[in-house]
Amino acid sequence: MTTVQGHCDPAFARVREVFEENFAEGRELGAAVAVYAGDRKVVDLWGGVADRRTGREWLPDTPCFGFSCTKAVTAAAALLLAERGLYDLDGPVTDWWPEFGAAGKEGTTAEHLLTHQAGLPAFARPVSAEEAADPVALADELAAQEPEWTPGETHGYHALTYGWLAGEIVRRHSGRTVGAFVRDEFAAGLDLWVGAPDDVIERAAKLSAARRVQGGADSAGTADSAETAGSARTADSPRVLASDLLNRLVAAYTDPQSTMNRSTGNPHPGKGGYNNPVVLRAGWPSAGMLATAPALAGFYRDLVAGRILRPETLREAIRPRVAGPDRTMLIDSSFGLGFMRPAQTFFTPKAGRDSAFGHTGAGGSIGLGDPDAGLAFAYLPNMMSDMAAGDLRAYRLLDAAYASVS
């Protein structure tokens, strides 16, 4: 039986109970969860196995791959540069990236890049993990590419391309990659890396696949499609979605030509999936973060406290800009400027519906902040969620956290 270790304030005992239940019921291999109430760390728990092959145990400093939880970190970097007056969120991208105006994209704004409205949900050709280590080359490719819809007319999740679009905001206005900017500006004291050194990669948790879906890919080697379909089953309450929508989700997940699969599977991470050191060193700005749960929760703690962005900047950033049917994920999504807001893709307890923001990641990971509740939360597992069964691990922990602060 797995022994859960760490600290949990007695007022948050329910979080520990749920975390232990997840292990006892076989839902976890290894995982960590952390909660801040204001600046006070009230939960810091971990347990299980970091590497199924070797049996290496999960330790308090074990970082785990956060998949698309990375996007919120990239968004914060881009917003910090806007706050400093280096570019206009509502102005044309071509003001600072002239080449991006090709193929009918001249009306695109930075807001479109940050809200999944750019019309570039997928690369037009297969891209390897090695190629994806060059952010300049990938940004250039997207700048020349024809959009799949007129930028700004609708939204569809840019599962991987988002990173090289939003990341170009950071690179062109700071002269640094997202990973370097984040370390320099607001993550120097956190065990959080967008592009990790080899010693961090060596001690990181290794992702393990859950069951396969018939015709589908190994979920440790995809980006967000398994999580999209799995989390969608808990859209308005922890109950199964209507069968017709679930069937469409499964069909999109298994169709290699669907926007969902083209968006989430290219670039392909290569041998070893997202355990591939090539990916972990490169730090894809959409899905390339290694972090401990306390570090990811600490990022949201600092956002909520106004230590990364001014409070008025954060309020504007989490204001929903797009909401409704998502052209990539098929279900409803809602986004502020790079941050998810409560919707079928970012399922939160009722207490968090008004002010919670953050980002989910494939396999079940999540980072969340809530200014009204004074809450910061992070959960990072290394066993990927099972698309067909749905995944309530993060929701149950988050529900317990909200109940503890109410």
JSON list of N, CA and C in Angstrom, two decimals, residues 34-70:
[
{"chain": "A", "resi": 34, "resn": "ALA", "atom": "N", "xyz": [-0.31, 20.20, -4.03]},
{"chain": "A", "resi": 34, "resn": "ALA", "atom": "CA", "xyz": [0.06, 21.30, -3.15]},
{"chain": "A", "resi": 34, "resn": "ALA", "atom": "C", "xyz": [-1.01, 22.37, -3.18]},
{"chain": "A", "resi": 35, "resn": "VAL", "atom": "N", "xyz": [-1.24, 22.99, -2.03]},
{"chain": "A", "resi": 35, "resn": "VAL", "atom": "CA", "xyz": [-2.25, 24.05, -1.90]},
{"chain": "A", "resi": 35, "resn": "VAL", "atom": "C", "xyz": [-1.68, 25.18, -1.05]},
{"chain": "A", "resi": 36, "resn": "TYR", "atom": "N", "xyz": [-1.89, 26.40, -1.52]},
{"chain": "A", "resi": 36, "resn": "TYR", "atom": "CA", "xyz": [-1.61, 27.60, -0.72]},
{"chain": "A", "resi": 36, "resn": "TYR", "atom": "C", "xyz": [-2.93, 28.28, -0.40]},
{"chain": "A", "resi": 37, "resn": "ALA", "atom": "N", "xyz": [-3.08, 28.70, 0.85]},
{"chain": "A", "resi": 37, "resn": "ALA", "atom": "CA", "xyz": [-4.15, 29.59, 1.27]},
{"chain": "A", "resi": 37, "resn": "ALA", "atom": "C", "xyz": [-3.48, 30.92, 1.56]},
{"chain": "A", "resi": 38, "resn": "GLY", "atom": "N", "xyz": [-3.64, 31.87, 0.66]},
{"chain": "A", "resi": 38, "resn": "GLY", "atom": "CA", "xyz": [-2.83, 33.07, 0.74]},
{"chain": "A", "resi": 38, "resn": "GLY", "atom": "C", "xyz": [-1.37, 32.69, 0.55]},
{"chain": "A", "resi": 39, "resn": "ASP", "atom": "N", "xyz": [-0.50, 33.15, 1.43]},
{"chain": "A", "resi": 39, "resn": "ASP", "atom": "CA", "xyz": [0.91, 32.80, 1.35]},
{"chain": "A", "resi": 39, "resn": "ASP", "atom": "C", "xyz": [1.27, 31.59, 2.19]},
{"chain": "A", "resi": 40, "resn": "ARG", "atom": "N", "xyz": [0.28, 30.97, 2.80]},
{"chain": "A", "resi": 40, "resn": "ARG", "atom": "CA", "xyz": [0.54, 29.84, 3.69]},
{"chain": "A", "resi": 40, "resn": "ARG", "atom": "C", "xyz": [0.37, 28.53, 2.93]},
{"chain": "A", "resi": 41, "resn": "LYS", "atom": "N", "xyz": [1.45, 27.71, 2.93]},
{"chain": "A", "resi": 41, "resn": "LYS", "atom": "CA", "xyz": [1.36, 26.40, 2.28]},
{"chain": "A", "resi": 41, "resn": "LYS", "atom": "C", "xyz": [0.65, 25.44, 3.22]},
{"chain": "A", "resi": 42, "resn": "VAL", "atom": "N", "xyz": [-0.58, 25.10, 2.87]},
{"chain": "A", "resi": 42, "resn": "VAL", "atom": "CA", "xyz": [-1.41, 24.28, 3.75]},
{"chain": "A", "resi": 42, "resn": "VAL", "atom": "C", "xyz": [-1.41, 22.81, 3.37]},
{"chain": "A", "resi": 43, "resn": "VAL", "atom": "N", "xyz": [-1.02, 22.52, 2.13]},
{"chain": "A", "resi": 43, "resn": "VAL", "atom": "CA", "xyz": [-0.93, 21.12, 1.68]},
{"chain": "A", "resi": 43, "resn": "VAL", "atom": "C", "xyz": [0.34, 20.96, 0.85]},
{"chain": "A", "resi": 44, "resn": "ASP", "atom": "N", "xyz": [1.13, 19.97, 1.17]},
{"chain": "A", "resi": 44, "resn": "ASP", "atom": "CA", "xyz": [2.30, 19.59, 0.38]},
{"chain": "A", "resi": 44, "resn": "ASP", "atom": "C", "xyz": [2.46, 18.08, 0.55]},
{"chain": "A", "resi": 45, "resn": "LEU", "atom": "N", "xyz": [1.82, 17.33, -0.35]},
{"chain": "A", "resi": 45, "resn": "LEU", "atom": "CA", "xyz": [1.76, 15.88, -0.23]},
{"chain": "A", "resi": 45, "resn": "LEU", "atom": "C", "xyz": [2.31, 15.21, -1.49]},
{"chain": "A", "resi": 46, "resn": "TRP", "atom": "N", "xyz": [2.91, 14.06, -1.30]},
{"chain": "A", "resi": 46, "resn": "TRP", "atom": "CA", "xyz": [3.42, 13.28, -2.42]},
{"chain": "A", "resi": 46, "resn": "TRP", "atom": "C", "xyz": [3.39, 11.81, -2.05]},
{"chain": "A", "resi": 47, "resn": "GLY", "atom": "N", "xyz": [3.49, 10.97, -3.05]},
{"chain": "A", "resi": 47, "resn": "GLY", "atom": "CA", "xyz": [3.51, 9.53, -2.78]},
{"chain": "A", "resi": 47, "resn": "GLY", "atom": "C", "xyz": [3.67, 8.72, -4.04]},
{"chain": "A", "resi": 48, "resn": "GLY", "atom": "N", "xyz": [3.93, 7.45, -3.86]},
{"chain": "A", "resi": 48, "resn": "GLY", "atom": "CA", "xyz": [3.99, 6.55, -4.98]},
{"chain": "A", "resi": 48, "resn": "GLY", "atom": "C", "xyz": [5.35, 6.44, -5.63]},
{"chain": "A", "resi": 49, "resn": "VAL", "atom": "N", "xyz": [5.32, 6.02, -6.88]},
{"chain": "A", "resi": 49, "resn": "VAL", "atom": "CA", "xyz": [6.52, 5.67, -7.64]},
{"chain": "A", "resi": 49, "resn": "VAL", "atom": "C", "xyz": [6.76, 6.70, -8.73]},
{"chain": "A", "resi": 50, "resn": "ALA", "atom": "N", "xyz": [7.97, 7.23, -8.78]},
{"chain": "A", "resi": 50, "resn": "ALA", "atom": "CA", "xyz": [8.33, 8.20, -9.81]},
{"chain": "A", "resi": 50, "resn": "ALA", "atom": "C", "xyz": [8.68, 7.53, -11.13]},
{"chain": "A", "resi": 51, "resn": "ASP", "atom": "N", "xyz": [9.14, 6.31, -11.07]},
{"chain": "A", "resi": 51, "resn": "ASP", "atom": "CA", "xyz": [9.57, 5.58, -12.27]},
{"chain": "A", "resi": 51, "resn": "ASP", "atom": "C", "xyz": [9.13, 4.13, -12.13]},
{"chain": "A", "resi": 52, "resn": "ARG", "atom": "N", "xyz": [8.12, 3.75, -12.90]},
{"chain": "A", "resi": 52, "resn": "ARG", "atom": "CA", "xyz": [7.57, 2.40, -12.80]},
{"chain": "A", "resi": 52, "resn": "ARG", "atom": "C", "xyz": [8.62, 1.35, -13.13]},
{"chain": "A", "resi": 53, "resn": "ARG", "atom": "N", "xyz": [9.50, 1.64, -14.08]},
{"chain": "A", "resi": 53, "resn": "ARG", "atom": "CA", "xyz": [10.50, 0.65, -14.53]},
{"chain": "A", "resi": 53, "resn": "ARG", "atom": "C", "xyz": [11.51, 0.33, -13.45]},
{"chain": "A", "resi": 54, "resn": "THR", "atom": "N", "xyz": [11.98, 1.35, -12.75]},
{"chain": "A", "resi": 54, "resn": "THR", "atom": "CA", "xyz": [13.02, 1.13, -11.74]},
{"chain": "A", "resi": 54, "resn": "THR", "atom": "C", "xyz": [12.48, 1.03, -10.32]},
{"chain": "A", "resi": 55, "resn": "GLY", "atom": "N", "xyz": [11.25, 1.44, -10.11]},
{"chain": "A", "resi": 55, "resn": "GLY", "atom": "CA", "xyz": [10.69, 1.46, -8.77]},
{"chain": "A", "resi": 55, "resn": "GLY", "atom": "C", "xyz": [11.13, 2.65, -7.94]},
{"chain": "A", "resi": 56, "resn": "ARG", "atom": "N", "xyz": [11.80, 3.64, -8.55]},
{"chain": "A", "resi": 56, "resn": "ARG", "atom": "CA", "xyz": [12.25, 4.82, -7.82]},
{"chain": "A", "resi": 56, "resn": "ARG", "atom": "C", "xyz": [11.06, 5.54, -7.20]},
{"chain": "A", "resi": 57, "resn": "GLU", "atom": "N", "xyz": [11.17, 5.86, -5.92]},
{"chain": "A", "resi": 57, "resn": "GLU", "atom": "CA", "xyz": [10.04, 6.47, -5.23]},
{"chain": "A", "resi": 57, "resn": "GLU", "atom": "C", "xyz": [9.96, 7.98, -5.52]},
{"chain": "A", "resi": 58, "resn": "TRP", "atom": "N", "xyz": [8.76, 8.49, -5.39]},
{"chain": "A", "resi": 58, "resn": "TRP", "atom": "CA", "xyz": [8.51, 9.93, -5.53]},
{"chain": "A", "resi": 58, "resn": "TRP", "atom": "C", "xyz": [9.01, 10.61, -4.26]},
{"chain": "A", "resi": 59, "resn": "LEU", "atom": "N", "xyz": [9.81, 11.66, -4.42]},
{"chain": "A", "resi": 59, "resn": "LEU", "atom": "CA", "xyz": [10.38, 12.40, -3.30]},
{"chain": "A", "resi": 59, "resn": "LEU", "atom": "C", "xyz": [9.82, 13.82, -3.27]},
{"chain": "A", "resi": 60, "resn": "PRO", "atom": "N", "xyz": [10.05, 14.56, -2.20]},
{"chain": "A", "resi": 60, "resn": "PRO", "atom": "CA", "xyz": [9.48, 15.92, -2.14]},
{"chain": "A", "resi": 60, "resn": "PRO", "atom": "C", "xyz": [9.99, 16.86, -3.23]},
{"chain": "A", "resi": 61, "resn": "ASP", "atom": "N", "xyz": [11.19, 16.57, -3.79]},
{"chain": "A", "resi": 61, "resn": "ASP", "atom": "CA", "xyz": [11.72, 17.44, -4.84]},
{"chain": "A", "resi": 61, "resn": "ASP", "atom": "C", "xyz": [11.61, 16.80, -6.22]},
{"chain": "A", "resi": 62, "resn": "THR", "atom": "N", "xyz": [10.75, 15.79, -6.38]},
{"chain": "A", "resi": 62, "resn": "THR", "atom": "CA", "xyz": [10.56, 15.16, -7.69]},
{"chain": "A", "resi": 62, "resn": "THR", "atom": "C", "xyz": [9.73, 16.06, -8.59]},
{"chain": "A", "resi": 63, "resn": "PRO", "atom": "N", "xyz": [10.32, 16.55, -9.69]},
{"chain": "A", "resi": 63, "resn": "PRO", "atom": "CA", "xyz": [9.51, 17.32, -10.63]},
{"chain": "A", "resi": 63, "resn": "PRO", "atom": "C", "xyz": [8.76, 16.39, -11.58]},
{"chain": "A", "resi": 64, "resn": "CYS", "atom": "N", "xyz": [7.67, 16.86, -12.11]},
{"chain": "A", "resi": 64, "resn": "CYS", "atom": "CA", "xyz": [6.86, 16.07, -13.04]},
{"chain": "A", "resi": 64, "resn": "CYS", "atom": "C", "xyz": [6.49, 16.93, -14.24]},
{"chain": "A", "resi": 65, "resn": "PHE", "atom": "N", "xyz": [6.34, 16.30, -15.38]},
{"chain": "A", "resi": 65, "resn": "PHE", "atom": "CA", "xyz": [5.97, 17.01, -16.60]},
{"chain": "A", "resi": 65, "resn": "PHE", "atom": "C", "xyz": [4.54, 17.51, -16.48]},
{"chain": "A", "resi": 66, "resn": "GLY", "atom": "N", "xyz": [4.33, 18.78, -16.79]},
{"chain": "A", "resi": 66, "resn": "GLY", "atom": "CA", "xyz": [3.02, 19.39, -16.60]},
{"chain": "A", "resi": 66, "resn": "GLY", "atom": "C", "xyz": [2.20, 19.57, -17.85]},
{"chain": "A", "resi": 67, "resn": "PHE", "atom": "N", "xyz": [2.67, 19.04, -19.01]},
{"chain": "A", "resi": 67, "resn": "PHE", "atom": "CA", "xyz": [1.93, 19.19, -20.25]},
{"chain": "A", "resi": 67, "resn": "PHE", "atom": "C", "xyz": [1.46, 20.64, -20.43]},
{"chain": "A", "resi": 68, "resn": "SER", "atom": "N", "xyz": [0.19, 20.85, -20.71]},
{"chain": "A", "resi": 68, "resn": "SER", "atom": "CA", "xyz": [-0.29, 22.19, -21.05]},
{"chain": "A", "resi": 68, "resn": "SER", "atom": "C", "xyz": [-0.47, 23.12, -19.86]},
{"chain": "A", "resi": 69, "resn": "CYS", "atom": "N", "xyz": [-0.19, 22.67, -18.66]},
{"chain": "A", "resi": 69, "resn": "CYS", "atom": "CA", "xyz": [-0.08, 23.62, -17.54]},
{"chain": "A", "resi": 69, "resn": "CYS", "atom": "C", "xyz": [0.99, 24.66, -17.86]},
{"chain": "A", "resi": 70, "resn": "THR", "atom": "N", "xyz": [1.90, 24.31, -18.77]},
{"chain": "A", "resi": 70, "resn": "THR", "atom": "CA", "xyz": [2.95, 25.22, -19.23]},
{"chain": "A", "resi": 70, "resn": "THR", "atom": "C", "xyz": [2.37, 26.50, -19.82]}
]
